[in-house]
Coordinates of C-alpha atoms and ligand atoms in Angstrom, one line a residue:
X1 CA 0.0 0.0 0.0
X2 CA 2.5 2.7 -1.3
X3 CA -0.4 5.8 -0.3
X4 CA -0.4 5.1 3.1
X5 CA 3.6 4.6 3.6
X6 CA 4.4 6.2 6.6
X7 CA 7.4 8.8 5.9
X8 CA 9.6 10.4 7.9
X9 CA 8.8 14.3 9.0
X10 CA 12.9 15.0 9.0
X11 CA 15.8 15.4 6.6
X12 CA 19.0 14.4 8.6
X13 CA 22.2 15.9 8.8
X14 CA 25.6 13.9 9.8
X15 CA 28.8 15.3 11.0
X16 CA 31.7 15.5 8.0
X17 CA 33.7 13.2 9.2
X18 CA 33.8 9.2 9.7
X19 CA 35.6 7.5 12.4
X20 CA 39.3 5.7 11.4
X21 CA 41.0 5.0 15.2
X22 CA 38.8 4.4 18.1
X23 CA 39.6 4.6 21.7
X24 CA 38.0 1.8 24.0
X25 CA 35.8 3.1 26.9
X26 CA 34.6 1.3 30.2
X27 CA 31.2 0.8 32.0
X28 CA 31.6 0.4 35.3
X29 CA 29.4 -0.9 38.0
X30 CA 27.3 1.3 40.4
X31 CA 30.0 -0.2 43.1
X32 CA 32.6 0.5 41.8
X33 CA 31.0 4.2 40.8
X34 CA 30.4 4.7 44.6
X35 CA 33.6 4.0 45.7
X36 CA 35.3 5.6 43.0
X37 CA 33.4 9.2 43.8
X38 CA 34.4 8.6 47.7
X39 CA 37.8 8.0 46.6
X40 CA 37.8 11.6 44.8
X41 CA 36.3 13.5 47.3
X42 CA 32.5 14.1 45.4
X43 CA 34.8 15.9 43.0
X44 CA 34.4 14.9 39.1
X45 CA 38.1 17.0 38.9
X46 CA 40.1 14.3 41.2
X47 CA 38.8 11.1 39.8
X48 CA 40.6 8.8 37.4
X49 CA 39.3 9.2 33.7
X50 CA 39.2 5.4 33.6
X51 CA 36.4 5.0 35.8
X52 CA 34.6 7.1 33.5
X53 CA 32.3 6.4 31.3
X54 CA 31.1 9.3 28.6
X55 CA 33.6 12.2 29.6
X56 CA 31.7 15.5 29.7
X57 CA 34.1 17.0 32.2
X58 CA 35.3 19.5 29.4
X59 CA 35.6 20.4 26.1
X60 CA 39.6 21.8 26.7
X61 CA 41.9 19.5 25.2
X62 CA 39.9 16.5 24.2
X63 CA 39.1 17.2 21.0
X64 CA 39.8 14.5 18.4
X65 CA 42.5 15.5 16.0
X66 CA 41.7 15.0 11.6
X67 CA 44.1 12.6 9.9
X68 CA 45.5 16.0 8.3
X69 CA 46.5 17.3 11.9
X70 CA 48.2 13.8 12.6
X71 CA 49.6 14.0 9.4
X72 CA 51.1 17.6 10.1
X73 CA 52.5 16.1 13.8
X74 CA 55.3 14.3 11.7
X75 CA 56.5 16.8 10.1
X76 CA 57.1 18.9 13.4
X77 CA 60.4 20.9 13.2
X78 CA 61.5 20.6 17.1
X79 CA 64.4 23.1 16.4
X80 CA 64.9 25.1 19.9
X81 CA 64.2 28.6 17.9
X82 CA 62.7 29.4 14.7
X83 CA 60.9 26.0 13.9
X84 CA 58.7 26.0 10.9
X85 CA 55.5 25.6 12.5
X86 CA 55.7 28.2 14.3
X87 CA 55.5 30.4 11.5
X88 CA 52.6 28.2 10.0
X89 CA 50.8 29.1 13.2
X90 CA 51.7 32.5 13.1
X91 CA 50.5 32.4 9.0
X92 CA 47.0 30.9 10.2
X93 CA 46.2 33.4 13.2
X94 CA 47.0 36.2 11.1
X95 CA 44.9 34.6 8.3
X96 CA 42.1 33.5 10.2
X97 CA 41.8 35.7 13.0
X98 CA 43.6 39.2 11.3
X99 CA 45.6 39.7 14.5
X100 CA 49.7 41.2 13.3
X101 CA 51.5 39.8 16.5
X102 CA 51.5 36.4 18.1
X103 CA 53.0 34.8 21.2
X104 CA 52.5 31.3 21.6
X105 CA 52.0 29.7 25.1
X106 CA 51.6 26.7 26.6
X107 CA 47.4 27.4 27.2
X108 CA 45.1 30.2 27.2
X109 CA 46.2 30.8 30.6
X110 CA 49.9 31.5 29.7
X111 CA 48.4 34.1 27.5
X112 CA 46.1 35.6 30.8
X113 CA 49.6 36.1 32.2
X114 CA 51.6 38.0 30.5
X115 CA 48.6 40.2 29.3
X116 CA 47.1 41.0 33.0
X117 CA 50.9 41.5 34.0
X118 CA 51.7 44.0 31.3
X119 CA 48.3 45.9 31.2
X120 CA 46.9 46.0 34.9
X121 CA 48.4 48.0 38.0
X122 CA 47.5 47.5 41.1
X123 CA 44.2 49.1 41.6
X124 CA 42.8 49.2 38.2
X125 CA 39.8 47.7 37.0
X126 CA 39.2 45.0 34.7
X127 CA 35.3 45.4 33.2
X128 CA 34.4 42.1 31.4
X129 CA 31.0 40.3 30.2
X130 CA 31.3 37.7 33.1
X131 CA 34.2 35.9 35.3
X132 CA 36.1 33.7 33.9
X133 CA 37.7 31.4 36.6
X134 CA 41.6 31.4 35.3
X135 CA 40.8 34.8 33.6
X136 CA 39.7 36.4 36.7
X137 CA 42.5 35.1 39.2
X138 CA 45.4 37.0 36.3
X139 CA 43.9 39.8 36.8
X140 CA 43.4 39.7 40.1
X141 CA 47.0 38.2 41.0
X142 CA 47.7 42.0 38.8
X143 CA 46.3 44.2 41.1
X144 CA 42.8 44.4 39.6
X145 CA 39.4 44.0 40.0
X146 CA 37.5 42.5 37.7
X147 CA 33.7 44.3 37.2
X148 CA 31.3 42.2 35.7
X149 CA 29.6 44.3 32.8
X150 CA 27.6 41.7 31.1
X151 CA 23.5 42.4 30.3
X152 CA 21.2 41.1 33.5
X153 CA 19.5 38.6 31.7
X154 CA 22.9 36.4 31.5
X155 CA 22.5 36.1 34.7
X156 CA 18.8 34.5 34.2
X157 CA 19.0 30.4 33.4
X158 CA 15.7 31.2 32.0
X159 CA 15.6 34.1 29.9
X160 CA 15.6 33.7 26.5
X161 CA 17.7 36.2 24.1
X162 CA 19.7 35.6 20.8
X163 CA 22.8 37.2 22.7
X164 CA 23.1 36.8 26.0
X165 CA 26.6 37.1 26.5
X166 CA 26.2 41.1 25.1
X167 CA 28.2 43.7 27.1
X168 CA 25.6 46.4 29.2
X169 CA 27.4 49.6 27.4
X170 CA 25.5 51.4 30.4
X171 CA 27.0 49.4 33.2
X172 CA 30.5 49.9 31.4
X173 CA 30.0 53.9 30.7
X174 CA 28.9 54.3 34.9
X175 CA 32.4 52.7 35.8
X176 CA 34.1 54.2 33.4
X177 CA 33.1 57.9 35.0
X178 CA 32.9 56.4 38.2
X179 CA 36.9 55.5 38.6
X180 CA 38.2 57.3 35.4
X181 CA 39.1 55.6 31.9
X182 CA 43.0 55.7 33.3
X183 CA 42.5 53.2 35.8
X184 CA 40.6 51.2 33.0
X185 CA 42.9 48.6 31.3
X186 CA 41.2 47.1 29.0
X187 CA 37.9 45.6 28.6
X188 CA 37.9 41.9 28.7
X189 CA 35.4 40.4 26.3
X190 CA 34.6 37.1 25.9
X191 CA 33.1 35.7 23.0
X192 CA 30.6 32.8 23.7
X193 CA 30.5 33.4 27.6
X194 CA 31.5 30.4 29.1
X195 CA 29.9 31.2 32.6
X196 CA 27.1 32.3 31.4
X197 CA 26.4 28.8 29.7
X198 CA 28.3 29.0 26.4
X199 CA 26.2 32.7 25.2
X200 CA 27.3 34.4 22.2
X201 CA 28.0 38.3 22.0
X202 CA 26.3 40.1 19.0
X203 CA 28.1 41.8 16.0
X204 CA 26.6 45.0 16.8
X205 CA 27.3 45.1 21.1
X206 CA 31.1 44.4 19.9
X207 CA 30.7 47.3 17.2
X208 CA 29.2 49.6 19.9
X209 CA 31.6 48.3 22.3
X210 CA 34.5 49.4 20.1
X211 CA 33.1 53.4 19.6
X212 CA 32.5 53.5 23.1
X213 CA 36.0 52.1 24.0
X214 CA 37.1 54.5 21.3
X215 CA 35.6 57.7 23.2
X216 CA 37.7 57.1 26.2
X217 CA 41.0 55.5 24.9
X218 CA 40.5 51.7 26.2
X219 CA 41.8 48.8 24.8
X220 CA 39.7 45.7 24.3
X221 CA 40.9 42.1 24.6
X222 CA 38.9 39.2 23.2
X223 CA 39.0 36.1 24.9
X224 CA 38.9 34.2 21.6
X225 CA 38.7 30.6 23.0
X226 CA 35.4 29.7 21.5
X227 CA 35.4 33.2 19.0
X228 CA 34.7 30.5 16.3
X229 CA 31.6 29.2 17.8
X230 CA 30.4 32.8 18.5
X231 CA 30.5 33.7 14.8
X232 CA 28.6 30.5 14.2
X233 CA 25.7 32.0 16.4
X234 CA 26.2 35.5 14.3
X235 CA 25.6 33.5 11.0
X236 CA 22.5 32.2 13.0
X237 CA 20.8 34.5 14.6
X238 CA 21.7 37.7 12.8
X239 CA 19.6 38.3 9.5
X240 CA 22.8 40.4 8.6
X241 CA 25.3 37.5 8.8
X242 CA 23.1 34.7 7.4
X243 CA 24.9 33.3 4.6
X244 CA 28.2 35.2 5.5
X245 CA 31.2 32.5 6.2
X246 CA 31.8 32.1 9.4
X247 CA 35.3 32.4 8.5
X248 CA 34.9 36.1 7.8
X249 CA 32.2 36.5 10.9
X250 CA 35.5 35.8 12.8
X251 CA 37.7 38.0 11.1
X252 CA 34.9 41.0 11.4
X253 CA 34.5 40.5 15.3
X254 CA 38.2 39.9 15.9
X255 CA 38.7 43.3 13.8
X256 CA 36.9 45.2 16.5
X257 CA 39.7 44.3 19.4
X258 CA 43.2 44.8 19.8
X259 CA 44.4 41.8 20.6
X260 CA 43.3 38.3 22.3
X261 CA 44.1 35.4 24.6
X262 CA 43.3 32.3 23.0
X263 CA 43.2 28.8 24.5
X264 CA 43.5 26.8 21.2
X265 CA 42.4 23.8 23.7
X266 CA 38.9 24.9 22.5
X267 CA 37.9 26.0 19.4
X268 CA 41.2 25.1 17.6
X269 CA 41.1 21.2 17.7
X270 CA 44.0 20.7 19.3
X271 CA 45.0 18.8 22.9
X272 CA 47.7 21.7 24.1
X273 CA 48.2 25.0 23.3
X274 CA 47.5 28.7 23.0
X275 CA 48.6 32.7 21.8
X276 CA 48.0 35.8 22.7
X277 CA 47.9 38.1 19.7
X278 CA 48.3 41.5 19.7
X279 CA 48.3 44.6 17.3
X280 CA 50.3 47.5 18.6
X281 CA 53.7 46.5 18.1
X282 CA 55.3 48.6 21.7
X283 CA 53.3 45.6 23.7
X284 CA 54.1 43.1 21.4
X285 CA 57.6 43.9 22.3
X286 CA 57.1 43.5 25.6
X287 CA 55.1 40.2 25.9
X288 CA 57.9 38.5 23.8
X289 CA 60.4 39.4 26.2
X290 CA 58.0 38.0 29.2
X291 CA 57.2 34.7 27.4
X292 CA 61.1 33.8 27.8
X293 CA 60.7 33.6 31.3
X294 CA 57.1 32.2 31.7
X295 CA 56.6 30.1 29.0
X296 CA 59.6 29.8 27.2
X297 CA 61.4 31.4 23.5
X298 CA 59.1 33.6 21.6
X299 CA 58.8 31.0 18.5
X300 CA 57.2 28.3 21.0
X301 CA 56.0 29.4 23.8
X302 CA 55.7 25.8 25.6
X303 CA 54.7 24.0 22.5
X304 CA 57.0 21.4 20.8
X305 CA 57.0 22.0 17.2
X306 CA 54.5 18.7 16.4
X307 CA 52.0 21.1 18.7
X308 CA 52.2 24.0 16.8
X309 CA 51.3 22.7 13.3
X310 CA 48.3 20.4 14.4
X311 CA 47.1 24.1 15.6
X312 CA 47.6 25.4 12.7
X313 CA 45.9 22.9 10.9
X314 CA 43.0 22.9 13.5
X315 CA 42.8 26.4 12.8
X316 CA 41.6 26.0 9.6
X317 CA 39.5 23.4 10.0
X318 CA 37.8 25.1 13.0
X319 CA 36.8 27.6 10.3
X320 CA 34.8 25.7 8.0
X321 CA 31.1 26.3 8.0
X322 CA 30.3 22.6 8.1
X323 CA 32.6 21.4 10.7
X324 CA 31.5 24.3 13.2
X325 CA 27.4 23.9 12.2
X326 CA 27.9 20.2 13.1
X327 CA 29.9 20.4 16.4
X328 CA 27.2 23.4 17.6
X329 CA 24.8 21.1 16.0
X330 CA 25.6 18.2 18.1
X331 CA 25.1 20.3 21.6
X332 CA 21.7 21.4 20.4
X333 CA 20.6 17.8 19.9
X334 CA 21.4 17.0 23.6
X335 CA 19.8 20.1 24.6
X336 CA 16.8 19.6 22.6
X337 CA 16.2 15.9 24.1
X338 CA 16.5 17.6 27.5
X339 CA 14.1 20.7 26.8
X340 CA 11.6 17.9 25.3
X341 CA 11.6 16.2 28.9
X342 CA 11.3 19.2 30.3
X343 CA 14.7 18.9 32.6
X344 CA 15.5 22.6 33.5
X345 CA 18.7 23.9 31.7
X346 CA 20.3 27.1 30.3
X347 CA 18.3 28.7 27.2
X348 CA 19.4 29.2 24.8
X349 CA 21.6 26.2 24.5
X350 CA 25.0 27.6 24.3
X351 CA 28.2 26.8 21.5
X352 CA 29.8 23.9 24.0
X353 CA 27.6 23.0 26.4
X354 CA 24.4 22.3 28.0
X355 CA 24.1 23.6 31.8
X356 CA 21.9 21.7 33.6
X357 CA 20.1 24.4 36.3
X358 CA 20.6 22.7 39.7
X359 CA 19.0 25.4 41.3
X360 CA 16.0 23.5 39.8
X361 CA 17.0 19.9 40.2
X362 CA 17.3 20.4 43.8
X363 CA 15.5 23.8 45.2
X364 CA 15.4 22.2 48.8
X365 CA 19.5 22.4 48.8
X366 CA 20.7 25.6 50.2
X367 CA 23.8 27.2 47.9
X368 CA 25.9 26.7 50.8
X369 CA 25.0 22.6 50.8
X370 CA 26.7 22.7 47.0
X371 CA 23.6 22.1 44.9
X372 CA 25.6 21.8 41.7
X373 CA 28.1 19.7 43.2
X374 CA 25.8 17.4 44.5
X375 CA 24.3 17.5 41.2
X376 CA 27.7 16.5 39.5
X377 CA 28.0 13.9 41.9
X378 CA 24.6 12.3 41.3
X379 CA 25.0 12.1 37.5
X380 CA 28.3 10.2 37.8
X381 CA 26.8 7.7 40.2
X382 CA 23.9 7.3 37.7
X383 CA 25.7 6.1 34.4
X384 CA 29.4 7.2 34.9
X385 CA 28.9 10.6 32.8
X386 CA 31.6 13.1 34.0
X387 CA 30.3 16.9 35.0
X388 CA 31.7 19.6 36.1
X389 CA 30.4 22.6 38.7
X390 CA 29.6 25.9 38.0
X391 CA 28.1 27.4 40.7
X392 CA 29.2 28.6 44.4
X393 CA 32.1 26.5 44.3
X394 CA 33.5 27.6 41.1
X395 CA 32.4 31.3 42.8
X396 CA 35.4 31.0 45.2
X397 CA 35.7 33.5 48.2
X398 CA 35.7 37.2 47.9
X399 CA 39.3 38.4 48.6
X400 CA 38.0 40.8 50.7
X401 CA 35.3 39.6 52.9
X402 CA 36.8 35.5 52.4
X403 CA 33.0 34.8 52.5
X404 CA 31.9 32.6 49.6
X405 CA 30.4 34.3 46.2
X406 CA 27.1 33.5 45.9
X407 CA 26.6 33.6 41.6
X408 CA 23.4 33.5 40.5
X409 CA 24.0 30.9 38.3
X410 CA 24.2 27.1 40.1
X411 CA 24.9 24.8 37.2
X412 CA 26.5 21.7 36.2
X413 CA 28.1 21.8 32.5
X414 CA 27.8 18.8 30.0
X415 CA 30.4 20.1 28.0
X416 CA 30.6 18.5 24.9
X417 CA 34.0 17.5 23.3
X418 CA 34.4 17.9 19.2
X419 CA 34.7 15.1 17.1
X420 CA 34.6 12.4 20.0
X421 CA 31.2 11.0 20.8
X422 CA 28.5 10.2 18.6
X423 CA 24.5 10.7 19.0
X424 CA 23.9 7.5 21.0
X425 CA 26.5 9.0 23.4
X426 CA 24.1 12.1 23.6
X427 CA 21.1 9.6 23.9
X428 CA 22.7 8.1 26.9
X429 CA 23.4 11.1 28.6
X430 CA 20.0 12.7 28.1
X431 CA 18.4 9.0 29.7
X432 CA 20.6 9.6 33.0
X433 CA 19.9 13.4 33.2
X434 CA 16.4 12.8 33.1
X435 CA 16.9 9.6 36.1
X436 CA 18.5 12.1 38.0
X437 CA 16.2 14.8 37.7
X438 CA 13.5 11.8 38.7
X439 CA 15.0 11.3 42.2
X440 CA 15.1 15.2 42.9
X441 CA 13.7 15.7 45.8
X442 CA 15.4 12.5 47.4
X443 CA 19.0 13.8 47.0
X444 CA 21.1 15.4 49.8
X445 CA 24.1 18.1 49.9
X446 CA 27.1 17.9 50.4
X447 CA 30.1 19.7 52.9
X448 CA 33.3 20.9 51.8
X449 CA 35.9 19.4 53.8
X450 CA 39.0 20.4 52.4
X451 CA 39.6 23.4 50.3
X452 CA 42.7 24.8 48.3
X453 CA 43.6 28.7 48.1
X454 CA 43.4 29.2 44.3
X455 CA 40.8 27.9 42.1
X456 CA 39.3 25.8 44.7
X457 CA 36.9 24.0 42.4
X458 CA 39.9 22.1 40.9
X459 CA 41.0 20.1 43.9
X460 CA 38.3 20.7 46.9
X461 CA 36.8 17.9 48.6
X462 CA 33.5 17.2 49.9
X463 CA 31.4 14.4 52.0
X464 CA 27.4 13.7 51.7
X465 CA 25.7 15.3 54.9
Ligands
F0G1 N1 39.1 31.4 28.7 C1 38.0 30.6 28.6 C2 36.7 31.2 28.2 C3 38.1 29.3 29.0 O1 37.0 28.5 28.9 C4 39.3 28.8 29.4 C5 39.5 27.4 29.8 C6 40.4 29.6 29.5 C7 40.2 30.9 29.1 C8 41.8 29.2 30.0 O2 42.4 28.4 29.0 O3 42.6 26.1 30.1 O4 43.9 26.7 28.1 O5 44.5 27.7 30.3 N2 38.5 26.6 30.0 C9 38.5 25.2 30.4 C10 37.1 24.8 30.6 C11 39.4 24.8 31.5 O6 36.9 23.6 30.9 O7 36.1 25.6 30.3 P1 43.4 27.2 29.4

């Protein structure tokens, strides 16, 4: 009966790639689970990656390299100054990104270094669209003070806006004529917010941004990590841009700054690695002669050689419109099985991620009990699906009270690595997110019982109360 053949209401897409080397994984009892998550203190950052089962710790390093980035690791030049890679690195940021000046480093944070060290003076200000964790404690380490300037509603799990990672030019203008452009920096912008679950900035806020910066003689500096991810959202969401490469969507917003940290751990496909780029060539000067002592010589910056070309290779594959529409493409489908179940995350869903709201998992868990945390804990014990905290304990202490920050936000990321799991993975995931959600009201908090000055998040430890 060909009439009443039932068809499908979809047209698929797939990612551009197929698989040619697989790595094994494990599933693990819920035993061994529970002893495993004792062991490492309730924190997904201490335990061993083996006992994991899908790793959605982060997407910083674990992206899976092309057979034209593996290819390019043998031909690395490990020459102690003036390897050829570097200057195939150096070719591709300048290509792809239009920056003049580049200083490799071992990661983004290297980068964070030597910028906060150069710019800030003790007592300045540091104005950015959200905290960054390693971002923040540069600056601060500096002398500044980082002032969050990003629009309310990033703030807001729930509300829903095409840009919600845009700077509040209002919010920035009252500091700047409260303390004086001279104690201003820079403005630190990120593009796709990473706190603020993975929320783009628009063409348009980074335009304004740049004549309003322009009017009082401040520098901007992009955080670039995930700049590639944030053009993809332009191309999306802004009638402008639709049909514009997202290649040149980079170069546009990247045009706007004067300079950027990058942690090519992201966006740039590769396992190590970063730059800061810069375009005035006085500071350029000076953050070649710092990498010598921090990182080490100005044509590697940490990297072996092999390092340097797979980034420059990731580079340009980061670029392409179909790579970057399937690895966005891929978090949506996660976050639209979620949002189907109705299991409360961060809208819109963001370039890397999906945050899970924990504030609505568990509402009867005080901030100070570690909601997120708990929550983190939970979905590990479920199905062996790695997390990691964003909320209060990610926060830290306020240097000068040494009370906890209490963020608005109190999530758990699902962050999604490129090129590594496929759409069963997601289905898995989505199955034990929802279980979890399930047993809600059921789950208790959790106490920190041991936690380390800096970035606590990384190594605290905690015990069920
Ligand atoms: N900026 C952003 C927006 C980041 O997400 C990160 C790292 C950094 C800077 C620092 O770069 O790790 O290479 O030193 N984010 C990782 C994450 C750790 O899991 O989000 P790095």
């Amino acid at each position: 009966m060909p009439e009443t053949r039932k068809r499908p209401t979809r047209r698929s897409w797939a990612e551009p790639w197929k698989v040619k080397v697989v790595e094994p994984v494990r599933w693990t009892s819920r035993e061994q689970r529970e002893r495993a998550l004792d062991d490492a203190g309730f924190n997904t950052f201490l335990m061993r990656s083996e006992d994991v089962y899908i790793d959605l710790l982060t997407d910083s390093g674990t992206s899976a390299m092309s057979d034209y980035q593996w290819a390019g690791m043998m031909l690395g030049d490990e020459s102690y100054a003036g390897s050829r890679n570097f200057y195939h690195l150096e070719a591709a940021i300048q290509k792809y990104y239009g920056y003049r000046y580049i200083v490799p480093t071992h990661q983004g944070r290297g980068a964070e270094h030597i910028l906060s060290r150069m710019l800030i003076k003790p007592g300045d200000f540091v104005p950015g669209n959200m905290y960054f964790t390693t971002t923040r404690l540069h600056q601060e380490l500096a002398g500044g003070t980082f002032v969050d300037v990003v629009i309310d509603e990033a703030h807001d799990p729930r509300a829903w806006l095409p840009f919600k990672g845009n700077v509040d030019l209002n919010k920035l203008e009252a500091l700047i004529e409260k303390v004086g452009a001279d104690k201003i920096p820079y403005v630190s912008l990120a593009a796709t917010v990473n706190m603020a679950g993975g929320q783009p900035v628009s063409m348009q806020n980074v335009r304004e941004l740049r004549a309003l910066c322009d009017r009082y003689g401040i520098r901007i500096m992009l955080d670039a990590t995930r700049a590639v991810e944030n053009a993809y959202f332009i191309q999306q969401r802004d009638e402008d841009y639709r049909g514009v490469p997202v290649a040149a969507i980079l170069q546009e917003l990247c045009s706007y700054t004067d300079g950027c940290t990058m942690s090519g751990k992201k966006d740039s496909l590769v396992n190590i690695g970063g730059w800061l780029a810069l375009n005035d060539p006085a500071l350029f000067d000076e953050a070649r002669n710092m990498v010598v002592v921090y990182e080490g010589l100005h044509t590697y910056g940490g990297m072996s050689g092999r390092d340097m070309e797979a980034m420059a290779r990731g580079i340009e594959e980061s670029v392409q419109d179909d790579h970057i529409r399937a690895r966005v493409g891929q978090v949506e489908y996660l976050g639209m099985n979620l949002l189907e179940w109705s299991i409360p995350i961060v809208e819109p869903i963001g370039g890397h991620a999906i945050y899970l709201d924990a504030a609505r998992f568990y509402p009867h868990i005080p901030q100070d009990q570690f909601p997120a945390q708990t929550l983190a804990a939970e979905l590990y014990l479920d199905s062996g699906v790695r997390s990691m905290e964003r909320g209060v304990v990610s926060a830290g202490r306020d240097p000068a009270t040494g009370d906890h920050r209490y963020p608005k936000l109190e999530l758990v990321r699902l962050t999604i690595p490129r090129r590594v799991y496929t759409q069963a993975h997601m289905d898995v995931v989505a199955e034990s997110v929802d279980a979890v959600f399930e047993e809600g009201k059921k789950t208790r908090g959790l106490r920190m019982v041991y936690e380390p000055k800096y970035l606590r998040f990384f190594q605290a430890r905690f015990e069920r109360l």
